[in-house]
Amino acid sequence: MTVRPGGRIRLRAGSRPALPPDPPPSVVDGRRRGAELIGSWRAALRIARREARRARGRTGLVLAMITLPVLALTFLAASYEMSELTRDERTARQLGVADAKLNWAGDFPVVQDEWGEDWFPRDKEALTAGVPPTTEVVTRLLGPGSRAAEVRGWTPVTLRVDGRRNSFIGRALDLSDPLARGAARLSQGRAPVGAGEIAANRAALRDLHARLGDTVPGADGGSYRVVGVVEFPDDLGPLIALHPSAVPPPDPGSTETSWLVDLPKTMDAGLVQRLNERGFVVIRHTGAEEHPFLRAWPGAGTADMSALGTGVLISGLGLLEVVLLVGPAFAVGVRRRRRDLALVAVAGGDAAQLRRVVLADGVVLGLLGAAAGLLLGVATAFAARPLVEQYVFGARFGGYRCWPVALVAIGGVAVLAGVLAALAPAWTAARQDVVAGLAGRRTPPRGHGRWLALGSALTAGGAMIAAFGATQSRTWVILIGLILGELGLVFCTPTLIGLLARLGRALPLAPRIALRDASRNRASAAPAISAVMAAVAASVALGTYLASDSARDARNFQPGVPSGTAQLFWTEQDGRPPPLTEVASAARAHLGADIVAPMDFPECDPAHRPAGTCSVEPVLPPDQVCPWRPGDGLSVEQRRVARADPRCQLSDPGFDSEYVQVLVDDGTALAVLTGASAEQTAAATAVLRAGGAVVTDPRYLHRGSVAVAVDRTFQSEGTQPAARTVSVLTGYALPDAVGPTRLLLSSAAATRLGLTWYTRSWAIPVPDAPDEEQQQRLAEALRPYGEFVLDVNRGRPSFKDPLLLLLVAAAGMITVGAAGIATGLAAAEGRADLSILAAVGASPRVRRMLALCQAGVIAGLGSLLGIVAGLGTAVIILSSRNRQYADTWPIQDPYPIVVPWTALGVLVVVPLVAMLGAGLFTRSRLPIERRLD
């Protein structure tokens, strides 16, 4: 080789350039396998796309079942993302056109973050509420050229609507001021300019039954004229805007006062620090950037990982339900394409390539369903945004945006659902007999004992894991157990179908054929039955738990007064309560009550009330005091002894000591409050009139006496030790009294203990439970004395949980849907059998009856298995919780096992509805096909 000037190379005669070395055989094999894999998937995806176009009905069915959950999840993700305001959006919403917002925290220095979202007092020992400063003081603090507009964030407004008093939340601000106007949007009318004018948002106008220009009466006289329609973007609930002159000055300690300020220059750190020293928290624009797209989960950085795991597991249950519903369509598609798949095998395709052909269907349909669901979900979220803002979140959203990370995850889950739904049919297609596939013959199903063994093991393991999770009160562990148990039952379902088919020999023609078809087409029947079973089992298990929990709460329910008795509470803190004659007259006129018993509560000398505290309680005799207290960390043996000790049976394990309600009564309110018998009431009244005391817990009675302790704590410069005095009074016990543990002191005993008493409520036996109108009239009759609330004891609460109804409705919809899908696929697959029936002279009614029985097999068997599995799951979880309570102290009541019979009745009726629907929507005419030879 010669190099000539100019860089040209001339080869000598007979010389060759050096070739690169050959790659090693492993690299060549890897490249070839990669190219073959890519080519195989490319061909499989082309076949799947062609098949999707050919079988449009089945394709539409699968797409609908994948698209709908994707649409719902995308809608929720996009709506949530728009509802989460960025820091700039939150600041702009509070400031409007102002430069900053000052929130009054108190008369003490504060330390805040850069944006004013978090703050804390600098010296926790020197907290004084103080009175919020005036706008003039704030303006002087800001410096020359500054301006401030006061905003009162929460002001109660009471108005009359149709003669009744209704309370609304008001905001006091001058909407005519450009500073305040930026924080609200005045859509109609004008801003209030005086104390007698208001502006209301649309929700408040609906509650007021008023329009722009109407006059609304006030609760305490006077009236307000609606002059404007305003909207506060942070609260779309009923809200009223008042002029600042319509509200009194703020009370000491009020923290609802803030100021929107306009500054001649940018607010610097020095001014913020000076305002913090005076007790102001400053909200302002800082220019710091925020990147919300980096957030992978709501509230990243403070997310509860337990809640995240629970959400993932619940999503996994939903994914399994979608896979089970979609699986039958893929199974039927594989059976209808068995000849095409056999041709692929004859042309040299191996089992892996056959599996790819079927899995490609899941990939293609999963991608199409994910794309359609994501697009429709985002579009629906954007279109329905005003309704979601108004009726769900109650606040305006930020910018139009979606949650990319969540959308990618949802789309991936949709594709995964399609692939998983096609997994079992792909495995079956790879194992089919090629000769039988070419001839168009069915391959008889073979029972595999290993699937039954695997399903049984998973079911037993899932039950044990769920039981362990119940003992540890960990929801995510319980969900893992439920998922494993459900998968185990799915694996056991094909074997169970085969066993039931053997029992169908003694049945009439239509049910026998339905059971035979279900056994022959287990790949499509088993997932449909499993989907119904999973939905029913979940609703029955959760419904049983809810019913049992409600029964436990009802058993522990402790009314304050006997059933049929109402309590009237006086809610005013100052002033004098109404006389007993006024209350009795109002109760007789509006409630039809003949008896009104005052409930008088003892207190120490009112002169010491502002500077100290006072408590009165009965004292247990020494031989009745439990040697342990909750939270002592007892050993197993000590807990066993405490559970057997009658002195340690606490009525409320949540308190270290039992609460005792102390009243002053001379026998007037005794029968009304306790519901005791006439003999016991007479004996107790005699003790009270003799200057004694009555207790409803007999443990406090010792040799006919009751010890009563009075603790007084007086505070001057510092808190001094409490002065405790114990007095022994003649006592009587009412062990059968209704209500909490009570100590009733006679007036003579209360006076002897240095106590006075005051009335805060009244017990009123009513013939019938008063309705809202009666309660309103009673409150209006006593309005001169203040606000009153009436509480009626209607007995033990009944179990009416709307969540159970939603679960039953969802399970019913899934049952009907799965039965309809499986019946339709079975009808399309069994046209040859129907032609044979027509050829041998079967009546048209046979086809309708056959469809009815096929739906009954899917819905009935799935519901039956679901009910059994759900009840078993609930029993395991409740029994595990009860075993956990068996050795704990304080003693907690076990869960009774209560079956929600109403829900079970609905779930039993749902298969009949599915069968009726299949019978009504199935054509009776049998197909007659001519066979071409």
Coordinates of C-alpha atoms in Angstrom, one line a residue, residues 54 95 135 299 315 328 366 371 426 443 530 533 651 714 756 763 769 842 851 892 930:
R54 CA -62.9 -8.9 11.8
L95 CA -54.1 38.1 47.6
T135 CA -56.7 49.2 60.1
G299 CA -49.0 14.9 49.3
S315 CA -56.7 -1.2 42.7
P328 CA -64.2 -15.1 28.6
G366 CA -55.4 -3.0 26.0
A371 CA -55.9 5.4 24.8
A426 CA -52.8 -18.1 25.3
T443 CA -60.2 -30.6 22.5
S530 CA -65.1 -16.1 39.3
M533 CA -68.0 -14.7 43.0
S651 CA -67.4 0.7 81.4
F714 CA -57.6 28.4 92.7
T756 CA -74.3 26.0 94.2
A763 CA -85.4 16.4 80.4
A769 CA -90.7 12.2 68.5
A842 CA -86.8 -29.0 19.2
A851 CA -80.1 -19.1 27.5
Q892 CA -63.5 -4.8 75.0
R930 CA -77.2 -26.0 5.6

